[in-house]
């Protein structure tokens, strides 16, 4: 590793997202960013702050309030040789663009017999914890992960926030990136030369041999904290960060579970029909005979996410629940 | 007290009346007989294609099909006004324009036969595949126009959708953004008066569909959509305006759906046949043929020769379509991603293993 690459800076997840956008804009003139309040306002989570000044209004485009329209425009521009990055304020508003994402971006390669791909990146915030109430706090990434034709990413670390967009923008297919709202302020060191990160591999964030905690996005810090507590009680948890929700990295998931023989899935989505359900099914299909206990899930309560802080927190996966679930399967 | 702060007008253009008489001086391109005969050939080729496609569908050899009988002039006139480097973003009833731009009848038969290889156009490679969902391609056209604008290319995106699509949010959003960003895009509404069973009067209380453009800050106008000369002239002017940075235009082409919505429809359930009859006197082939005949540019012999030529071409394309070997089952995995993910490879291998068991003689 060169000296430059070893230099580290203290940055936030938000900074890392911005660096990723900036890198893409500098590297490739086909790239432009488009969305609500991404220009003068700097993005509703301040991710694109300063980019308008550097790249100008043609490439940092404030859009009218038209999620379906500007997502569709991104698809059209991508099909005509550009590399658009569409920002949707939150996954909740992506519901207005669902037809464009699911029925168009995901199907056009198929519908055109391979004539057209849609090399489009759509970024959006997801998740609860900021007291934004039931219509702004969903975790619906699992819905999108259900859809063939899409790739779905959930970077949970600073390196991934910086490096997964890099790979996504070079991908020939539509890629959705979910940024959990509670991660933006998290900080840590980032090597100056931190580069592209693969978008089809899960990562082991902590090694352990007693139980696998399988999680992603905003739940990763909670799983790591739970692992810390469990270690104090003599249980060594392995923490698997999915990073990519479609396609799932079965190999890493199953290798971990085959080793620990126990799995707890932590997913902020609702339990029924969730990513947690899918991962559980795959564990049954592929490493059932390695299991020493039924797979456990820690998900959000199946209610609209409440506004008051204590009620919101009551609805979400929390460290004590993860610890309890892990102890339950370890027995 | 109150003041009028804005007034708007919507123009209607026509070159030939229903009997094929010029209603005034014709556009310059009409002075060259070759141009008009090329348009007439385009219209005829489309109609022969439609007739063959319906016949194939009725005999179980083609999927559900949306014929363009009666509204060929909208598509053909629009495409004739485009340059080859412009991009056509069609809905599902625009084979006339597609054929004129170089999509082959074989490709179209394959497409309508359910073979997505039909959208692998050998000709206009940047033209979009047919959009079956209503209206969702309008933002795509605006996106193509944005790509042209960002790359400073003097090209125009041309999108056709139907009257029903104008009630959908995607059209409203696309028009709005095209207006705000002055994108080089022309939207053509092929107003055939019916959205499956819903008549135009129940689609919107607006007096014209063209006036919707005015709400988004750009020009909207009407044209007689059964008059291919007028369609070419009006769309052509809008395309050149867009090419020179003048922004988008919405053109409402007034036509009439003479047939069923698709082969899966029976329009007699909601529309009296008697109501359709007068429109057969309005249709675009008859109109241009009358003009060409009256002005001595077209004879019965010419007509018979053209019909023979087109029938032979389309019949040959249909034969080639029917002889095209179907794709193997594993083709379902070919175009989901550029590179097959491991899980899909596993599913493909599973399918192959099962089909080998089910049909051992084929292995």
Coordinates of N, CA, C and O in Angstrom, one line a residue, chain A residues 27 30 66 87 89 95 100 126-127 165 180 184 186 217 260 284 304 313 327:
Chain A
X27 N -14.7 11.4 -12.3 CA -14.2 10.3 -13.1 C -14.9 10.1 -14.5 O -14.3 9.8 -15.4
X30 N -20.2 11.3 -18.0 CA -21.6 10.8 -18.2 C -22.5 10.9 -16.9 O -23.7 10.7 -17.0
X66 N -41.4 15.2 -8.4 CA -42.0 14.3 -9.3 C -41.2 13.0 -9.3 O -40.4 12.7 -10.2
X87 N -31.4 10.7 -6.8 CA -31.6 10.7 -5.4 C -33.1 10.8 -5.1 O -33.7 11.8 -5.5
X89 N -35.6 11.2 -1.9 CA -35.4 11.7 -0.5 C -35.4 10.5 0.5 O -34.5 10.4 1.3
X95 N -42.1 4.9 -3.3 CA -43.3 4.3 -3.7 C -44.0 4.9 -4.9 O -44.7 4.3 -5.6
X100 N -41.9 2.9 -12.2 CA -40.7 3.1 -13.0 C -39.5 2.2 -12.6 O -38.8 1.7 -13.4
X126 N -33.3 5.4 4.1 CA -34.2 4.4 4.6 C -34.2 4.4 6.1 O -33.2 4.8 6.7
X127 N -35.2 3.8 6.7 CA -35.2 3.5 8.1 C -35.7 4.5 9.1 O -36.1 5.6 8.7
X165 N -20.8 2.8 -4.2 CA -21.3 3.6 -5.3 C -20.4 3.6 -6.5 O -20.8 3.6 -7.6
X180 N -29.1 4.2 5.5 CA -29.9 4.3 6.7 C -29.7 5.7 7.4 O -28.6 6.1 7.6
X184 N -25.9 8.4 8.9 CA -25.2 9.6 8.3 C -24.2 10.3 9.2 O -23.2 10.8 8.8
X186 N -22.6 8.9 11.7 CA -21.6 8.1 12.3 C -20.3 8.4 11.7 O -20.2 8.8 10.5
X217 N -27.1 -2.6 7.0 CA -27.5 -1.2 7.2 C -27.5 -0.7 8.6 O -26.6 -0.9 9.3
X260 N -20.9 -21.6 13.1 CA -21.4 -21.3 14.5 C -22.6 -22.1 14.8 O -23.0 -22.2 16.0
X284 N -32.2 -22.7 5.9 CA -32.8 -24.1 6.0 C -32.5 -24.9 4.8 O -32.2 -26.1 4.9
X304 N -47.2 0.6 12.0 CA -46.6 1.8 11.5 C -45.6 2.4 12.5 O -45.9 2.4 13.7
X313 N -38.7 3.9 19.4 CA -37.7 2.9 19.8 C -38.3 1.6 20.2 O -37.6 0.5 19.9
X327 N -28.9 -15.4 23.0 CA -28.9 -16.3 24.1 C -29.9 -17.4 24.0 O -29.6 -18.6 24.4

